[in-house]
Amino acid sequence: MSYPYQIKSLEEYKVAYQKSITDPEGFWGEIAENFTWRKKWDKVLNWNFKEPKVEWFAGGKLNITENCLDRHLPALADKPAIIWEPNNPEERVRIVTYERLHKRVCQFAQVLKNNGVKKGDRVCIYMGMVPELAYAVLACARIGAIHSVIFGGFSAQSIADRLEDAKAEYIVTCDGAYRGGKDIPLKSIIDDALIGNKVVKRVIVYTRTRTAVSMIKGRDVWWEDEMLKVTDTLPVEDFGKSEEMDAEDPLFILYTSGSTGKPKGVVHTIGGYMVWTNYTFVNTFQYQPGQVHFCTADIGWITGHSYIIYGPLSAGATSLMFEGVPTWPDAGRFWDIVDKYKVNILYTAPTAIRSLMSYGLDPLKGKDLSSLKVLGTVGEPINEEAWHWYDENIGKKKCPIVDTWWQTETAGILISNLAGVTPSKPSWATLPLPGIQPVLVDDRGKEVTEKDEEGLYKGNLCMKAPWPGILRTTYGDHERCRTNYFATYENLYFTGDGALRNDDGFFRITGRVDDVLNVSGHRIGTAEVENAINMHASVVESAVVGFPHEVKGQGIYAYVIVSAMHGDEEHTRKDISQTVARIIGPIAKPDRIQFVNGLPKTRSGKIMRRILRKIAEGEMDKLGDTSTLLDPGVVDEIKSGKL
Ligand code: WTA
């Protein structure tokens, strides 16, 4: 594979950027020529942010899996597409070549069809990090079904909510998943999610942990049995046939948290998503054919979708998929993997780096990291200390670090340096990729033109124009998409993040300006956590804010009013945490729960989160004006009880 659109110098970046802004249709049309289309598009771009309506490559016909698999077969059939490292380092690794991956995807695509899945149907995937998860995702895309992957850390209730929202009739899962020292009983969680569900017709269960599971006649089938049927019975001419799709047909739904209500289903469509993930993969990481790319994210999040599956595979790359966690069996696990497979690109999250930093340098001893060429981070702002630790101890000061800023809604990286090509700056995401037009606005939507005391422009980060990977809608509720992203500021896409810009045009992301938390790089809405806490029988009211956490980036701080304790405070705290784990999942458990008698409210009854945030952050002297509160006395009480 060659990538004629790979930017090789700062000069080339400037030229590409300029062209992408002055002639976006010419620019992206030319790049899209490098893919396999069954029919070329009629129009590169139609858009308005009012409705909003965005179409890329309208009229184009393709199948994304032909771009990820079939087109690579002549040159890359026996090259590894996926290298799979199991949770337990003693277990056999699996190297899945492009030929094998193609075959398995075709086979499972037929399994889906045999089980009734048709183009446009929603298939919910709840699996551990096994190659079969990638097969399932790609098999959906092959037949035009819309996949919706749910992260293994979400509870039965969260799955039930998502199944209902997506009106999904099919599920692919595993008996269980291994993660570090834990076995997660995935099928049993699915069973709980399906209590009372009358919509789901079929659950396909892949055997991973050999845990005992219940199998319901007429609904549940084993992956292995279904795969065997395909090899036995399929007419040769049908095997592997892929559905012809419109560029603007949905590819997947991925649920993500916002500042209000339940998580929303972000919808991405095929053509634009393919071009964007491929382009950003090839350019940001400066991928060279033959290199091994290791993205440590879980496929349950957008990072795994875009930079384990679609970006790398569409580029004919070798993508390393790791089933386990960085600290098991010990904190040297990532470095063992880098050494074992001669990893060239390592893409991880600041929270993982900070967690590994806390183990010191011992876990690095004897590990050969000399294969590394590029390091990347994603998911949250990276602090300078972690940046330097990564640079010195992992990259040995020889590897560019790309600090990639993006979101579930953006499909791929929007702001980042390009490895070794454009300049980097610790804790700055730096420059926008071609096609990206960021703008900082004040709370009234006016572009920020004045610098602050430190000589930086500071504001809410928005985008002026669409790029191929921008979300198209939120599933089943287009109005929600409009109000969430396109209504805050006229004619702009609002990211929810605050940012700084310097005179070089570099951006530094400062974090969310809405009520969304970023805990260990996981997006969690404060409203969601409050709703879950309020489900606890003794809870009267609660307010949730973030606070700085050394490893997680942000922790969850809950102020809770209870009508009665059950047992002592500690016991009640545990019960509340357990309730949150049940309703959302273990990832949303509060780090701190402070019991209070009242919450600071304005006379109109609005909770003053700003004050609660400052108290949680320990900035007692920066509470600001509290005189407008209904009962200013509660603030002193809360301050004195701070955990
Ligand atoms: C944050 C993850 C600073 C940001 C790809 C964004 C970052 C949210 C960075 C999206 C970064 C992501 N620097 N902050 N390099 N990358 N974020 O949807 O607040 O899970 O809005 O997508 O993560 O999280 P999401």
JSON list of C-alpha atoms and ligand atoms in Angstrom, two decimals, residues 256 301-303 347 350 377-382 403-410 415 429 495-497 509-512 518 521-523, ligand 1:
[
{"chain": "A", "resi": 256, "resn": "THR", "atom": "CA", "xyz": [-21.78, 8.45, 24.44]},
{"chain": "A", "resi": 301, "resn": "TRP", "atom": "CA", "xyz": [-14.98, 3.17, 22.61]},
{"chain": "A", "resi": 302, "resn": "ILE", "atom": "CA", "xyz": [-14.56, 5.28, 19.49]},
{"chain": "A", "resi": 303, "resn": "THR", "atom": "CA", "xyz": [-10.75, 5.09, 19.70]},
{"chain": "A", "resi": 347, "resn": "TYR", "atom": "CA", "xyz": [-1.24, 4.92, 21.11]},
{"chain": "A", "resi": 350, "resn": "PRO", "atom": "CA", "xyz": [-2.73, 9.81, 29.71]},
{"chain": "A", "resi": 377, "resn": "THR", "atom": "CA", "xyz": [-2.05, 9.97, 23.50]},
{"chain": "A", "resi": 378, "resn": "VAL", "atom": "CA", "xyz": [-5.79, 10.49, 23.46]},
{"chain": "A", "resi": 379, "resn": "GLY", "atom": "CA", "xyz": [-8.84, 10.89, 25.64]},
{"chain": "A", "resi": 380, "resn": "GLU", "atom": "CA", "xyz": [-8.00, 13.72, 28.01]},
{"chain": "A", "resi": 381, "resn": "PRO", "atom": "CA", "xyz": [-5.51, 16.52, 28.42]},
{"chain": "A", "resi": 382, "resn": "ILE", "atom": "CA", "xyz": [-2.02, 15.21, 29.10]},
{"chain": "A", "resi": 403, "resn": "ASP", "atom": "CA", "xyz": [-1.31, 14.56, 21.40]},
{"chain": "A", "resi": 404, "resn": "THR", "atom": "CA", "xyz": [-4.50, 13.82, 19.51]},
{"chain": "A", "resi": 405, "resn": "TRP", "atom": "CA", "xyz": [-7.66, 15.71, 20.40]},
{"chain": "A", "resi": 406, "resn": "TRP", "atom": "CA", "xyz": [-10.97, 14.40, 19.13]},
{"chain": "A", "resi": 407, "resn": "GLN", "atom": "CA", "xyz": [-14.34, 12.97, 20.21]},
{"chain": "A", "resi": 408, "resn": "THR", "atom": "CA", "xyz": [-16.82, 10.18, 19.56]},
{"chain": "A", "resi": 409, "resn": "GLU", "atom": "CA", "xyz": [-18.73, 12.68, 17.44]},
{"chain": "A", "resi": 410, "resn": "THR", "atom": "CA", "xyz": [-15.74, 13.55, 15.26]},
{"chain": "A", "resi": 415, "resn": "ILE", "atom": "CA", "xyz": [-6.32, 18.54, 16.27]},
{"chain": "A", "resi": 429, "resn": "ALA", "atom": "CA", "xyz": [-2.63, 19.29, 20.78]},
{"chain": "A", "resi": 495, "resn": "THR", "atom": "CA", "xyz": [-17.41, 20.49, 20.95]},
{"chain": "A", "resi": 496, "resn": "GLY", "atom": "CA", "xyz": [-18.19, 20.99, 24.64]},
{"chain": "A", "resi": 497, "resn": "ASP", "atom": "CA", "xyz": [-14.49, 21.64, 25.27]},
{"chain": "A", "resi": 509, "resn": "ILE", "atom": "CA", "xyz": [-7.48, 21.73, 25.18]},
{"chain": "A", "resi": 510, "resn": "THR", "atom": "CA", "xyz": [-8.33, 22.62, 28.77]},
{"chain": "A", "resi": 511, "resn": "GLY", "atom": "CA", "xyz": [-11.22, 20.19, 29.27]},
{"chain": "A", "resi": 512, "resn": "ARG", "atom": "CA", "xyz": [-14.99, 20.08, 29.16]},
{"chain": "A", "resi": 518, "resn": "ASN", "atom": "CA", "xyz": [-13.64, 12.58, 31.86]},
{"chain": "A", "resi": 521, "resn": "GLY", "atom": "CA", "xyz": [-10.49, 8.93, 29.64]},
{"chain": "A", "resi": 522, "resn": "HIS", "atom": "CA", "xyz": [-14.08, 7.64, 29.91]},
{"chain": "A", "resi": 523, "resn": "ARG", "atom": "CA", "xyz": [-16.85, 10.12, 29.24]},
{"chain": "B", "resi": 1, "resn": "WTA", "atom": "C1", "xyz": [-11.38, 14.79, 25.74]},
{"chain": "B", "resi": 1, "resn": "WTA", "atom": "C2", "xyz": [-12.28, 10.18, 22.79]},
{"chain": "B", "resi": 1, "resn": "WTA", "atom": "C3", "xyz": [-7.48, 16.90, 25.74]},
{"chain": "B", "resi": 1, "resn": "WTA", "atom": "C4", "xyz": [-12.17, 16.04, 25.36]},
{"chain": "B", "resi": 1, "resn": "WTA", "atom": "C5", "xyz": [-11.48, 10.21, 21.49]},
{"chain": "B", "resi": 1, "resn": "WTA", "atom": "C6", "xyz": [-13.21, 15.50, 24.42]},
{"chain": "B", "resi": 1, "resn": "WTA", "atom": "C7", "xyz": [-9.02, 15.33, 25.05]},
{"chain": "B", "resi": 1, "resn": "WTA", "atom": "C8", "xyz": [-13.52, 14.16, 25.02]},
{"chain": "B", "resi": 1, "resn": "WTA", "atom": "C9", "xyz": [-8.09, 14.79, 24.15]},
{"chain": "B", "resi": 1, "resn": "WTA", "atom": "C10", "xyz": [-14.05, 13.18, 24.02]},
{"chain": "B", "resi": 1, "resn": "WTA", "atom": "C11", "xyz": [-6.78, 15.39, 24.10]},
{"chain": "B", "resi": 1, "resn": "WTA", "atom": "C12", "xyz": [-9.96, 13.71, 23.97]},
{"chain": "B", "resi": 1, "resn": "WTA", "atom": "N1", "xyz": [-6.54, 16.43, 24.93]},
{"chain": "B", "resi": 1, "resn": "WTA", "atom": "N2", "xyz": [-8.72, 16.37, 25.84]},
{"chain": "B", "resi": 1, "resn": "WTA", "atom": "N3", "xyz": [-5.81, 14.93, 23.31]},
{"chain": "B", "resi": 1, "resn": "WTA", "atom": "N4", "xyz": [-8.71, 13.79, 23.49]},
{"chain": "B", "resi": 1, "resn": "WTA", "atom": "N5", "xyz": [-10.17, 14.62, 24.92]},
{"chain": "B", "resi": 1, "resn": "WTA", "atom": "O1", "xyz": [-15.91, 11.04, 22.99]},
{"chain": "B", "resi": 1, "resn": "WTA", "atom": "O2", "xyz": [-12.75, 16.60, 26.51]},
{"chain": "B", "resi": 1, "resn": "WTA", "atom": "O3", "xyz": [-14.65, 9.48, 24.53]},
{"chain": "B", "resi": 1, "resn": "WTA", "atom": "O4", "xyz": [-14.37, 16.31, 24.33]},
{"chain": "B", "resi": 1, "resn": "WTA", "atom": "O5", "xyz": [-13.58, 10.56, 22.53]},
{"chain": "B", "resi": 1, "resn": "WTA", "atom": "O6", "xyz": [-12.26, 13.71, 25.55]},
{"chain": "B", "resi": 1, "resn": "WTA", "atom": "O7", "xyz": [-14.19, 11.90, 24.58]},
{"chain": "B", "resi": 1, "resn": "WTA", "atom": "P1", "xyz": [-14.65, 10.68, 23.68]}
]
